[in-house]
mmCIF file of C-alpha atoms and ligand atoms in Angstrom:
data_model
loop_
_atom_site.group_PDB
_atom_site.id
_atom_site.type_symbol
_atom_site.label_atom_id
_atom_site.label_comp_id
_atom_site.label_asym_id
_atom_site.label_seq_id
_atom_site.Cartn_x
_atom_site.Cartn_y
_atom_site.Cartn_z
ATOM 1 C CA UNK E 1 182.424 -155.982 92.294
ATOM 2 C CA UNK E 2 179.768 -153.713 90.269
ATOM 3 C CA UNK E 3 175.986 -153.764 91.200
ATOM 4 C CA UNK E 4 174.302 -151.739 88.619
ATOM 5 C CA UNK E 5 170.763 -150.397 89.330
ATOM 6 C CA UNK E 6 168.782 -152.742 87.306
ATOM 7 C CA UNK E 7 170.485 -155.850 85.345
ATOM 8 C CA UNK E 8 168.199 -156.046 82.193
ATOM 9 C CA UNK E 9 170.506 -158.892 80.981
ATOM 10 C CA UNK E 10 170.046 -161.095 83.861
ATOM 11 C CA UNK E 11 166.586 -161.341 83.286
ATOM 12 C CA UNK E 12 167.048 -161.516 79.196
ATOM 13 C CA UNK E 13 169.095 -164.545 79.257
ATOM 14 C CA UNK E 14 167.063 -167.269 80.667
ATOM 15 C CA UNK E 15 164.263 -166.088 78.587
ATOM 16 C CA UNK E 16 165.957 -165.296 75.360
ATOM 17 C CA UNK E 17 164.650 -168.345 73.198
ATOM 18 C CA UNK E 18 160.979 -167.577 73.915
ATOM 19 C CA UNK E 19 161.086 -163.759 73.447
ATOM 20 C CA UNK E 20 162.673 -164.069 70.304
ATOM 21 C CA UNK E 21 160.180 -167.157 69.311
ATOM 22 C CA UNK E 22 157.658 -164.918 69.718
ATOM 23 C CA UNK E 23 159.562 -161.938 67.552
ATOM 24 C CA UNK E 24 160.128 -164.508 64.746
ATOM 25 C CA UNK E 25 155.813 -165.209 64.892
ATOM 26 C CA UNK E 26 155.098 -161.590 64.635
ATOM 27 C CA UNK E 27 158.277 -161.226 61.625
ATOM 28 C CA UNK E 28 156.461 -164.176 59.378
ATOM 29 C CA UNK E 29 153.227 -162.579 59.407
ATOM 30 C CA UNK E 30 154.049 -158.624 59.017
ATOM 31 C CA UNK E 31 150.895 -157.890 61.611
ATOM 32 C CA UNK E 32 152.361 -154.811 63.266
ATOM 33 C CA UNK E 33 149.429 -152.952 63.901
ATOM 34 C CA UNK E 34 147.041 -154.669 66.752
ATOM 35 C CA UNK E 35 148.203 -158.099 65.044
ATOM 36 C CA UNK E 36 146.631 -160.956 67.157
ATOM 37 C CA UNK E 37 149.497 -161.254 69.966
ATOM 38 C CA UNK E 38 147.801 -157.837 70.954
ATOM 39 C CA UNK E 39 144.485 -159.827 71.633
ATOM 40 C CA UNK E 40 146.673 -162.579 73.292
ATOM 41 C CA UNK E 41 148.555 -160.839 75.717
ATOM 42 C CA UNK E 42 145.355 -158.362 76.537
ATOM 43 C CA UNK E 43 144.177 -161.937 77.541
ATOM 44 C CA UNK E 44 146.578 -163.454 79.324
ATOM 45 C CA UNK E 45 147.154 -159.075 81.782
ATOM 46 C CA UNK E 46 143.067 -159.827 82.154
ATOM 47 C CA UNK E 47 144.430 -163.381 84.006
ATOM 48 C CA UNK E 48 147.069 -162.569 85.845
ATOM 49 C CA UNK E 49 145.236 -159.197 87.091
ATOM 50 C CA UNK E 50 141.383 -160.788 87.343
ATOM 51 C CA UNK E 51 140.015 -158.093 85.633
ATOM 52 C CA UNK E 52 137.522 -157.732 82.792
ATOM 53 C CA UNK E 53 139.099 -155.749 80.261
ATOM 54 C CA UNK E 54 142.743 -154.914 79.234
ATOM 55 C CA UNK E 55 143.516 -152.342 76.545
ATOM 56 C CA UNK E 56 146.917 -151.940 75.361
ATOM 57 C CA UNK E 57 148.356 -148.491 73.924
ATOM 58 C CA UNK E 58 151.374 -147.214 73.015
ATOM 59 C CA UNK E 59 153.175 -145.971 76.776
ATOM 60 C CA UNK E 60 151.827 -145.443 80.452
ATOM 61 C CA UNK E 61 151.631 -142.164 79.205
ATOM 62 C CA UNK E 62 149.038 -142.909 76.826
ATOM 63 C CA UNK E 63 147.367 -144.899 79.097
ATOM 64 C CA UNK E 64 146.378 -142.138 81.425
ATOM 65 C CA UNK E 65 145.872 -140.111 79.007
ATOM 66 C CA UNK E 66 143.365 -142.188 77.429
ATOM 67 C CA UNK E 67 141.997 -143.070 80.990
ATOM 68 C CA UNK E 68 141.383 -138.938 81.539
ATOM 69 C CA UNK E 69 139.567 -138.642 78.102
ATOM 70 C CA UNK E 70 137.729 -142.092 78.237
ATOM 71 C CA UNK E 71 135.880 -140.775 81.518
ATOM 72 C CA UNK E 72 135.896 -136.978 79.894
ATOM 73 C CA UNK E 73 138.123 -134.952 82.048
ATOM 74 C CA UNK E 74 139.000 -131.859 79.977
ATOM 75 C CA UNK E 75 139.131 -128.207 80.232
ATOM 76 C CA UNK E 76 138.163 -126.839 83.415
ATOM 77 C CA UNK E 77 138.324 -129.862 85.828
ATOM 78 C CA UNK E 78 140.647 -130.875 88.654
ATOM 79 C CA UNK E 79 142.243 -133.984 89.418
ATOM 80 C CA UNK E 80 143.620 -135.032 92.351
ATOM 81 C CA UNK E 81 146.875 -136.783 92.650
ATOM 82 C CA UNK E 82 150.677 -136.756 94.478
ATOM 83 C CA UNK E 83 153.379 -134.260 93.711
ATOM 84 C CA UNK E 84 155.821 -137.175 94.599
ATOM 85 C CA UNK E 85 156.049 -139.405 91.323
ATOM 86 C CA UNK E 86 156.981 -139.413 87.953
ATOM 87 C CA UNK E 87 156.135 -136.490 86.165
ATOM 88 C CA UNK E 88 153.779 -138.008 83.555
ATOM 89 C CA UNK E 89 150.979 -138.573 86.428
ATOM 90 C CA UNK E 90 150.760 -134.644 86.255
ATOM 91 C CA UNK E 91 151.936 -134.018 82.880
ATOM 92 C CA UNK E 92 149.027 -135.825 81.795
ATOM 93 C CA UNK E 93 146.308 -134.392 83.731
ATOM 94 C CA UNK E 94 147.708 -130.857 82.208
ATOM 95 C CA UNK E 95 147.699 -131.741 78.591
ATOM 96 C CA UNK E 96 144.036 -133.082 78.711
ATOM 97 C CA UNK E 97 143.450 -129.549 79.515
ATOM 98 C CA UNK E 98 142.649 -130.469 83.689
ATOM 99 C CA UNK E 99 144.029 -129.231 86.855
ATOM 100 C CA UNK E 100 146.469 -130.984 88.783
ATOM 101 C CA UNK E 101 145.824 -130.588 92.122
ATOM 102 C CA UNK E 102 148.564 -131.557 94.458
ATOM 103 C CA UNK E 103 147.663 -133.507 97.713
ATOM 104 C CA UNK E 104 151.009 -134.421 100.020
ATOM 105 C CA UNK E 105 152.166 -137.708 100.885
ATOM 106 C CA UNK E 106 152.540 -139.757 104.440
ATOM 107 C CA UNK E 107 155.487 -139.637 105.679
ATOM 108 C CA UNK E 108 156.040 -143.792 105.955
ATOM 109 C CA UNK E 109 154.666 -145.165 102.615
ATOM 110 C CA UNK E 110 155.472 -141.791 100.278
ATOM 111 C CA UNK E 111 151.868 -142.560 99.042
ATOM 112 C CA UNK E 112 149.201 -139.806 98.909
ATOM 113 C CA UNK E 113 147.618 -138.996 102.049
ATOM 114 C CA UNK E 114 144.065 -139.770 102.714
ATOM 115 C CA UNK E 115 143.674 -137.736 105.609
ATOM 116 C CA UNK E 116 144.366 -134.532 103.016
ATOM 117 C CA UNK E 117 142.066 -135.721 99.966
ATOM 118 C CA UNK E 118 139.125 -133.968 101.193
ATOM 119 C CA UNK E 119 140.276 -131.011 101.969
ATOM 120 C CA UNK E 120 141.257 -130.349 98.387
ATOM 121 C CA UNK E 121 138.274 -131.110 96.425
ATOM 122 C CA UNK E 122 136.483 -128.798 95.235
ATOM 123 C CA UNK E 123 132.979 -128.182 92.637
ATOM 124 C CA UNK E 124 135.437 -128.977 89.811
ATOM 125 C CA UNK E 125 136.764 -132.156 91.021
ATOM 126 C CA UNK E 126 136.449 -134.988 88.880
ATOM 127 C CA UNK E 127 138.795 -138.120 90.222
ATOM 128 C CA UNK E 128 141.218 -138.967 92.289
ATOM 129 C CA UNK E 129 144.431 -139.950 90.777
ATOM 130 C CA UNK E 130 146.580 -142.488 93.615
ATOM 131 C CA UNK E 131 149.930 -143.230 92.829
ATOM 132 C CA UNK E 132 151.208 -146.620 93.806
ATOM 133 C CA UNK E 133 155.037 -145.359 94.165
ATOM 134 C CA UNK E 134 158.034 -147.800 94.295
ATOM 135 C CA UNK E 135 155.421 -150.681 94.034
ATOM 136 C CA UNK E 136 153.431 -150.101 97.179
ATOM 137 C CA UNK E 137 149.301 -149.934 96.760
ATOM 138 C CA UNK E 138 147.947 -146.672 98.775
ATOM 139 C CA UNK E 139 144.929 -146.534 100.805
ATOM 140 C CA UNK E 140 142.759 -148.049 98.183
ATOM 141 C CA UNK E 141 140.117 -148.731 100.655
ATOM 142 C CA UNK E 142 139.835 -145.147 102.136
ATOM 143 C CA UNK E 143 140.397 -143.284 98.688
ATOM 144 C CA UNK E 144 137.618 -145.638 96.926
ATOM 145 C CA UNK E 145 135.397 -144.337 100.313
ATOM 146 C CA UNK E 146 136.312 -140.485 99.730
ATOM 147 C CA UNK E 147 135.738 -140.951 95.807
ATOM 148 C CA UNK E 148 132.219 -142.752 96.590
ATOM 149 C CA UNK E 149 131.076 -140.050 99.003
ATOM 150 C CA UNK E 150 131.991 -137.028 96.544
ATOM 151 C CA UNK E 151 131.116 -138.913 93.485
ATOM 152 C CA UNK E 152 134.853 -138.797 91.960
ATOM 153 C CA UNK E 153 136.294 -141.155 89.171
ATOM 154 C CA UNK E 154 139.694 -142.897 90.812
ATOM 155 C CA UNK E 155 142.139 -143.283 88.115
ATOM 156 C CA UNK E 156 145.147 -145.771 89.493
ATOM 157 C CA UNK E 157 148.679 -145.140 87.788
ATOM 158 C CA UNK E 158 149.758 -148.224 88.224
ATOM 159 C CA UNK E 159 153.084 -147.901 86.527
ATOM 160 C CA UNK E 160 155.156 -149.449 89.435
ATOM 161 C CA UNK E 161 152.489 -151.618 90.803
ATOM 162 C CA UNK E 162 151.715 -154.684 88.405
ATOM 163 C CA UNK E 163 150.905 -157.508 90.472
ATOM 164 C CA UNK E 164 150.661 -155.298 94.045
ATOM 165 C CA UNK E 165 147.952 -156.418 96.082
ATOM 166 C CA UNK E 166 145.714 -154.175 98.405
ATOM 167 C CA UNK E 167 143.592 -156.100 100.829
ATOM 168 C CA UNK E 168 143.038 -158.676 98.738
ATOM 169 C CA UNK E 169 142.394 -157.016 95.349
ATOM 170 C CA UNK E 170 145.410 -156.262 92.063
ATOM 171 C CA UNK E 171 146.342 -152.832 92.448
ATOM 172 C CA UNK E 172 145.116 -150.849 88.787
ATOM 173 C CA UNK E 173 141.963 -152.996 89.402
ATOM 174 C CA UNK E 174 139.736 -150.959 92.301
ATOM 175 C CA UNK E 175 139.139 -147.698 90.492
ATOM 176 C CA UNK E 176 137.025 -146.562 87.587
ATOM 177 C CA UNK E 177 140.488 -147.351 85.194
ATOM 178 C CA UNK E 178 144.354 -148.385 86.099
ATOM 179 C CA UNK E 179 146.829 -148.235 84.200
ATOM 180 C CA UNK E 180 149.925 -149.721 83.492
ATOM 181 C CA UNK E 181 154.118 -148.890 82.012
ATOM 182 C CA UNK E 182 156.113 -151.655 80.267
ATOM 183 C CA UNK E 183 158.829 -149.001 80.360
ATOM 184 C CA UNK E 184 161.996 -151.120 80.413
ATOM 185 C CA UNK E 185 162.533 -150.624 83.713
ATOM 186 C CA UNK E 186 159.371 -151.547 84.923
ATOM 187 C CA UNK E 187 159.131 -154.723 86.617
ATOM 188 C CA UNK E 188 157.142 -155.901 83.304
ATOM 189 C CA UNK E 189 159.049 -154.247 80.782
ATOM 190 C CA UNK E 190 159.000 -154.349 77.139
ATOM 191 C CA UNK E 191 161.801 -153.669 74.534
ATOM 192 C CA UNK E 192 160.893 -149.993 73.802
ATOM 193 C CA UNK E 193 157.886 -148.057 75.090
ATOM 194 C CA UNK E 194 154.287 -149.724 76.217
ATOM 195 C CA UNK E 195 151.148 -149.453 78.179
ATOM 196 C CA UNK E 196 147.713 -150.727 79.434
ATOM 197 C CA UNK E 197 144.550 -149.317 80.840
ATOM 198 C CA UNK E 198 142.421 -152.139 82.168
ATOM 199 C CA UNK E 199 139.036 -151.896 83.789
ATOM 200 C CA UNK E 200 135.964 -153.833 84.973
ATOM 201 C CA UNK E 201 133.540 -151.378 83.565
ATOM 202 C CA UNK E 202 132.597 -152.902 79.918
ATOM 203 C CA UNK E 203 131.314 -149.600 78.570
ATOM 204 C CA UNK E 204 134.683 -148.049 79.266
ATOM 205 C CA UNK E 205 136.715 -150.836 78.096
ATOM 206 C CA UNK E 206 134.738 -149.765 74.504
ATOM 207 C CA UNK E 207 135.735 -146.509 74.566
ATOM 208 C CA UNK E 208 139.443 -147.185 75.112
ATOM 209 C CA UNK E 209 139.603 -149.440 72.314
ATOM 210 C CA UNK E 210 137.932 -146.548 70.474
ATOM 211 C CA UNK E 211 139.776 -143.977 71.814
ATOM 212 C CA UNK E 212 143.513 -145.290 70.551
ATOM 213 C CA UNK E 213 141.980 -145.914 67.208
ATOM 214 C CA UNK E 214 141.175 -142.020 66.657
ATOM 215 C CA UNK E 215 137.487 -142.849 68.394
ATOM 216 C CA UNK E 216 136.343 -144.492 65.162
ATOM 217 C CA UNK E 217 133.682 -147.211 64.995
ATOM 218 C CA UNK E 218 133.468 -148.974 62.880
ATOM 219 C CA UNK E 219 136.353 -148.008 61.040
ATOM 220 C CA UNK E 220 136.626 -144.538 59.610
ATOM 221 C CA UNK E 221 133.927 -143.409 61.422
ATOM 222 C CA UNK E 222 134.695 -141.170 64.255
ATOM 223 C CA UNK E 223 132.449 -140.816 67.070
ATOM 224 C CA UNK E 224 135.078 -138.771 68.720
ATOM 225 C CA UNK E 225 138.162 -137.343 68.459
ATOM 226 C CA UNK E 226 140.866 -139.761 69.708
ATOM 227 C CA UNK E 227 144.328 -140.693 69.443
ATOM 228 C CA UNK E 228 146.856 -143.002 67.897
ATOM 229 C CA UNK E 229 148.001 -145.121 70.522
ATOM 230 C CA UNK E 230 148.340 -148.879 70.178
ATOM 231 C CA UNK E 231 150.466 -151.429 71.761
ATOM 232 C CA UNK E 232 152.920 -152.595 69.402
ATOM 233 C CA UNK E 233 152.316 -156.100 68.306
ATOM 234 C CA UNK E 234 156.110 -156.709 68.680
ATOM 235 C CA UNK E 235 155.988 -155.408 71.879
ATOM 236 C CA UNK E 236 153.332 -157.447 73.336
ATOM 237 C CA UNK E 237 154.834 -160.775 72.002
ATOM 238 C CA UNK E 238 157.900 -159.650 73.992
ATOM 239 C CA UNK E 239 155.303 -159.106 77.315
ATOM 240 C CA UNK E 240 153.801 -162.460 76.456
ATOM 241 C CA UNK E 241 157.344 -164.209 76.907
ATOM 242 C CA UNK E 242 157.956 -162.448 79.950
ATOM 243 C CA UNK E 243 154.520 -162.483 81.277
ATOM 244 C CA UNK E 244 154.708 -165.451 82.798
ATOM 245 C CA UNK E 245 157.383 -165.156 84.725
ATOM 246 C CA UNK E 246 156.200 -161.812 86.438
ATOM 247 C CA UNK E 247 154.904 -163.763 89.755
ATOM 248 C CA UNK E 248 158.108 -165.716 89.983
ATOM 249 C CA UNK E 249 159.884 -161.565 89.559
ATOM 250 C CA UNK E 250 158.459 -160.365 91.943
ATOM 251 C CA UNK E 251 158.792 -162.769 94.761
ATOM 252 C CA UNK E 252 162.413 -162.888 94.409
ATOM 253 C CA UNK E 253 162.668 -159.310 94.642
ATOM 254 C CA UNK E 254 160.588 -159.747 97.948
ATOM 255 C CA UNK E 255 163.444 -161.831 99.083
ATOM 256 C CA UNK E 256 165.817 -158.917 98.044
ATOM 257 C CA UNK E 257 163.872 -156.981 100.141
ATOM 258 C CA UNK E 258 163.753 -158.733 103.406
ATOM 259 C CA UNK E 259 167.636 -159.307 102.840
ATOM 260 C CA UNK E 260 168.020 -155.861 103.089
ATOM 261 C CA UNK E 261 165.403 -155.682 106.155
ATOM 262 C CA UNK E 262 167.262 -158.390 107.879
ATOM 263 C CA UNK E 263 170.983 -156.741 108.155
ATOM 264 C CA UNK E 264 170.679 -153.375 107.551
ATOM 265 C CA UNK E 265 168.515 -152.588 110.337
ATOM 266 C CA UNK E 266 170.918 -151.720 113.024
ATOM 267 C CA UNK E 267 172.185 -148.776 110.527
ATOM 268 C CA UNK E 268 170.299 -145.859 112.018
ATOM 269 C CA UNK E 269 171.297 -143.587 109.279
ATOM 270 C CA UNK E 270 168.971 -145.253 106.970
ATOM 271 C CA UNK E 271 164.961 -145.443 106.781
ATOM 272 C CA UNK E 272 164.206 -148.887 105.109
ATOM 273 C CA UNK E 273 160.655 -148.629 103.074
ATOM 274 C CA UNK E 274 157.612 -149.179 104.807
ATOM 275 C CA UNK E 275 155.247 -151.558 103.916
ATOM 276 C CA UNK E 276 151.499 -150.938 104.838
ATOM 277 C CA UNK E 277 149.694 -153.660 106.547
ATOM 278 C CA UNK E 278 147.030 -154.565 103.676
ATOM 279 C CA UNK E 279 149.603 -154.074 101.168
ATOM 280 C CA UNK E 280 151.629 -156.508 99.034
ATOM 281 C CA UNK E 281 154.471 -154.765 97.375
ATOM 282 C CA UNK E 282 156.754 -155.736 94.375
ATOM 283 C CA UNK E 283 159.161 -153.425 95.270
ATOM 284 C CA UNK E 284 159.797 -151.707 91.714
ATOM 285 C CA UNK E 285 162.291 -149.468 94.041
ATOM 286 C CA UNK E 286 163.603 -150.167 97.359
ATOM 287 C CA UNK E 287 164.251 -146.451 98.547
ATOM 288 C CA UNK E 288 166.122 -145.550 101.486
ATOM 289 C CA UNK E 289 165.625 -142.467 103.305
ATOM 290 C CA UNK E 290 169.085 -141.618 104.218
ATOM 291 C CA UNK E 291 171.408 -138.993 106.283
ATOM 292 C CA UNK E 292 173.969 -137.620 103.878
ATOM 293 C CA UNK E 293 171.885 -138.737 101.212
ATOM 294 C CA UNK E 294 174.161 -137.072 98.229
ATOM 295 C CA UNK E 295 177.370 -138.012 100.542
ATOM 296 C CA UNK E 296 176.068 -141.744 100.432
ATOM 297 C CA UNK E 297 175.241 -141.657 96.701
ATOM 298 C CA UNK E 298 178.648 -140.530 95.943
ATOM 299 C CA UNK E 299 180.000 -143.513 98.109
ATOM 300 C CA UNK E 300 178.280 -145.669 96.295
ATOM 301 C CA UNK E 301 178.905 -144.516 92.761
ATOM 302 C CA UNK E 302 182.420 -144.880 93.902
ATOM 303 C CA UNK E 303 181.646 -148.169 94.324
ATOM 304 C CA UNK E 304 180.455 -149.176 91.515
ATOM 305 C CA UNK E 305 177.253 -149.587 92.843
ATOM 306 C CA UNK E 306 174.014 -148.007 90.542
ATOM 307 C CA UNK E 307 171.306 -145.757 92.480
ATOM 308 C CA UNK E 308 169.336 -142.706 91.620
ATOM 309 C CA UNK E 309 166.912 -140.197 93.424
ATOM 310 C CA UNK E 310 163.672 -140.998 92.541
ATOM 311 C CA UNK E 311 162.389 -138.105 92.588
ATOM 312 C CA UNK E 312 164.327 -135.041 93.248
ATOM 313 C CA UNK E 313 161.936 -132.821 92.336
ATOM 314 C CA UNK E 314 158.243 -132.679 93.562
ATOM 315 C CA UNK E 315 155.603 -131.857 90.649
ATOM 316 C CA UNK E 316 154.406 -129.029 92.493
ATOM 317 C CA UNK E 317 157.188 -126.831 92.181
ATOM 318 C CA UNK E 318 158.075 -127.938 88.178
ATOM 319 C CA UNK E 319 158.986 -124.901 86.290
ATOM 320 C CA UNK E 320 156.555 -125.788 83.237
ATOM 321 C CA UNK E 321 153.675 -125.299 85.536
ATOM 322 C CA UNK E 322 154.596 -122.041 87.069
ATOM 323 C CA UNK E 323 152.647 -120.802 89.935
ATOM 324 C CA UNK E 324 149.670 -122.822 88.479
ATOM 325 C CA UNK E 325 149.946 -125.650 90.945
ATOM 326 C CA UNK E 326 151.906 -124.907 94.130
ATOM 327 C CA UNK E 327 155.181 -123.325 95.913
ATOM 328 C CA UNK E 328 157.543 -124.651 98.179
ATOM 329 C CA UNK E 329 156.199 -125.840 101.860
ATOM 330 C CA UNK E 330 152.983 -126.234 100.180
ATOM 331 C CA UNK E 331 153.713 -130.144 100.767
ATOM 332 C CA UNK E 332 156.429 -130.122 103.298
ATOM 333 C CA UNK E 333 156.587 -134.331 103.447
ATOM 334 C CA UNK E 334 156.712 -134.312 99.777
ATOM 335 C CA UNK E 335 159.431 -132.144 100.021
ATOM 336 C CA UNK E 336 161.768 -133.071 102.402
ATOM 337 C CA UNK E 337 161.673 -137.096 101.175
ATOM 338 C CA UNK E 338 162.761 -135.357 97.548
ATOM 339 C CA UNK E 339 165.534 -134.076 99.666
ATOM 340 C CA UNK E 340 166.779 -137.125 101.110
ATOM 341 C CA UNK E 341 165.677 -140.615 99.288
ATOM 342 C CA UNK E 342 168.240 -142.939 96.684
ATOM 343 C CA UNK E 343 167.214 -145.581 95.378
ATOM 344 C CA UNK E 344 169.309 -148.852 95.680
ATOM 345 C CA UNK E 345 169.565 -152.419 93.588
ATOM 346 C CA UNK E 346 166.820 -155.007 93.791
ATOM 347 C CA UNK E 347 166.251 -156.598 90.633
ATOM 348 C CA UNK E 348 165.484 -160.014 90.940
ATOM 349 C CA UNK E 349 168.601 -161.131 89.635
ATOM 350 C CA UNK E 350 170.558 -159.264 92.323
ATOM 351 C CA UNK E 351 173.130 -161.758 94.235
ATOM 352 C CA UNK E 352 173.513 -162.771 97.960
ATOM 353 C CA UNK E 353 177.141 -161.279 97.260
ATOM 354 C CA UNK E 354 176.197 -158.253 95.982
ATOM 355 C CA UNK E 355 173.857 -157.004 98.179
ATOM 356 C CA UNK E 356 176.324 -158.139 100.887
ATOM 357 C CA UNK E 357 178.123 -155.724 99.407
ATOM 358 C CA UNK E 358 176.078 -153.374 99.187
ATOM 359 C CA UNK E 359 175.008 -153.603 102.454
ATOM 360 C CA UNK E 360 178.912 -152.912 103.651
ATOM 361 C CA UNK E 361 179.287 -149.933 101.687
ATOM 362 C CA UNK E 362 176.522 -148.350 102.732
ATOM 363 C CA UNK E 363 177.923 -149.471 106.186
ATOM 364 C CA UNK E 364 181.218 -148.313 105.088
ATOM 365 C CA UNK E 365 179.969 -145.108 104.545
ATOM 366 C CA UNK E 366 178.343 -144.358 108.369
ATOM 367 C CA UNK E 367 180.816 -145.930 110.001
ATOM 368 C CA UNK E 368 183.784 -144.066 108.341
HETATM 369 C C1 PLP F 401 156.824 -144.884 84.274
HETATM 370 C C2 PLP F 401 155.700 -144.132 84.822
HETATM 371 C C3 PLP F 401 154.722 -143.527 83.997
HETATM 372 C C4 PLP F 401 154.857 -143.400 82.514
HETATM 373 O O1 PLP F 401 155.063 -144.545 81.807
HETATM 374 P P1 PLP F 401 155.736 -144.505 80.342
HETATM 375 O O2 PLP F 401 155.467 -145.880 79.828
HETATM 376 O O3 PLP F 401 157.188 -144.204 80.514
HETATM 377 O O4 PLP F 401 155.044 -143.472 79.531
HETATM 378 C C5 PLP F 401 153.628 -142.930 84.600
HETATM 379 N N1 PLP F 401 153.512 -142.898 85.935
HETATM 380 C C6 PLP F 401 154.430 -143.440 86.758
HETATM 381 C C7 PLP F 401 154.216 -143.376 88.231
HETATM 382 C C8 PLP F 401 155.560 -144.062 86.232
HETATM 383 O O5 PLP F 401 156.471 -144.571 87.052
#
């Protein structure tokens, strides 16, 4: 047997008519550039999400980047955000000219830790920027408190959460801006790169659409200096074909999930994800924290079975930003969970039979 990672053709299949339907549409009309499937599948994210405004651009990258200069961070400011995610949550805040200012993570959920926020801001603070890692909201209800009481934007990198729920409310829809990946291997993912900021704040939702247009209005007219950064109109006919299966996605890889909860708990080796009380996750990862985590990986690779560390670095201690932003056991939880996570298989698609067998390799493995 062979259980890859992710299983982008399992998903294709069913689906294949439709996405390339909606190819062919964009083909006969040659509308590349914000052609009107743009418009359309802006629609249909401000549906599924129940928010006011969705802006497409070019990547998630983009999208906070865009966020950062729609609510002016620049030179000279600090945001706050987790050293335990993809790089491009910090990579951004750098090349807008900001501060990254690292904040460590709880120990259960691997999302920023409220309890530290406060301590870290500073007169140059200008937002917080959560995470929602593997799919899991954070503390949107005590971050949104700190960010009220210090007067701080909350920017949401919603990446890995479309379609999480936090007390009630769409993760990427509490802060100022969230913003969303249709990386491929997103749980909405598009056939090359893709992103979205949305927001309920109408003024803002203006100046993104400005902003990935080079900030002109009308039309070769520049109020500001902006960027090129538009989501393909291929690539949102694609979304619109997959959009609206995302619920359907995500509930099966729920099921996944509580497969895995269900028989792999008496493996003591392991630390299955935890999943806050208020939260609703769509696990985008299912991440163990395991003993002999690089013994285990090389188990399972033997295997056939796909997994990766995600991440096995934290951002604080990235060579490109030197001394600038931290040194090691300035985020000890951080830290040690780059140390001693791997990610595992649970793509919707993903068998009864294969994660059986999953589950007795990574059995296998402690038992041996
Ligand atoms: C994927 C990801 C991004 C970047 O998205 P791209 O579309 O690849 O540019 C940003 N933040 C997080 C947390 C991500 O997982």
């Amino acid at each position: 047997m062979r259980v890859p990672l992710l299983d982008l053709n399992a998903q294709y299949e069913p689906i294949m008519k439709q996405v390339r339907q909606n190819i062919d549409q964009v083909l006969s009309t040659h509308q590349y550039i914000l052609g009107p499937e743009v418009k359309q599948f802006e629609e249909m994210m401000e549906e599924f999400l129940n928010v006011n405004h969705a802006i497409g651009c070019a990547s998630g990258t983009d999208a906070l980047v865009l966020a950062l200069r729609a609510l002016n961070i620049g030179t000279g400011d600090e945001v706050i955000t987790t050293p335990f995610t993809f790089f491009a949550t910090a990579g951004t805040i750098h090349r807008v000219g900001a501060k990254p200012i690292f904040v460590d993570v709880k120990e259960d959920t691997y999302n920023i830790d409220p309890d530290l926020i406060e301590k870290a801001i500073t007169n140059k603070t200008k937002a917080i920027m959560p995470v929602h890692l593997f799919g899991q909201p954070c503390e949107m209800d005590r971050i949104v408190q700190i960010a009220k009481k210090h007067n701080l934007y909350v920017i949401e990198d919603n990446a890995q959460g479309i379609g999480a729920v936090y007390d009630g409310q769409n993760a990427g829809t509490i802060g100022e801006i969230g913003t969303l990946s249709f990386f491929p291997s997103k749980n909405l993912g598009c056939m090359g790169d893709g992103g979205m900021c949305v927001t309920q704040d109408e003024e803002l939702a203006k100046r993104l659409r400005q902003l990935r247009v080079h900030g002109e209005n009308p039309k070769y007219f520049h109020k500001w200096v902006g960027f090129n950064s538009r989501l393909d109109t291929i690539q949102a006919a694609v979304l619109s074909a997959k959009l609206p299966h995302l619920a359907k996605w995500s509930e099966m890889r729920r099921e996944n999930a509580d497969y895995y909860y269900a028989n792999m708990k008496d493996i003591k080796q392991i630390k299955m994800p935890v999943i806050h009380d208020k939260a609703v996750s769509i696990f985008n990862q299912f991440t163990l924290f395991a003993k002999d985590r690089d013994g285990l990986m090389k188990h399972l690779k033997k295997a056939n079975i796909g997994c990766a560390i995600y991440y096995p670095l934290p951002l604080h201690l990235q060579e490109c930003f030197g001394e600038l932003c931290g040194k090691k056991g300035d985020c000890p939880v951080s830290e040690r969970a780059a140390e001693n996570v791997v990610s595992i298989p649970i793509y919707s698609e993903l068998t009864k039979d294969q994660q059986d067998y999953v589950i007795d390799t990574i059995r296998g493995f402690y038992n041996k």
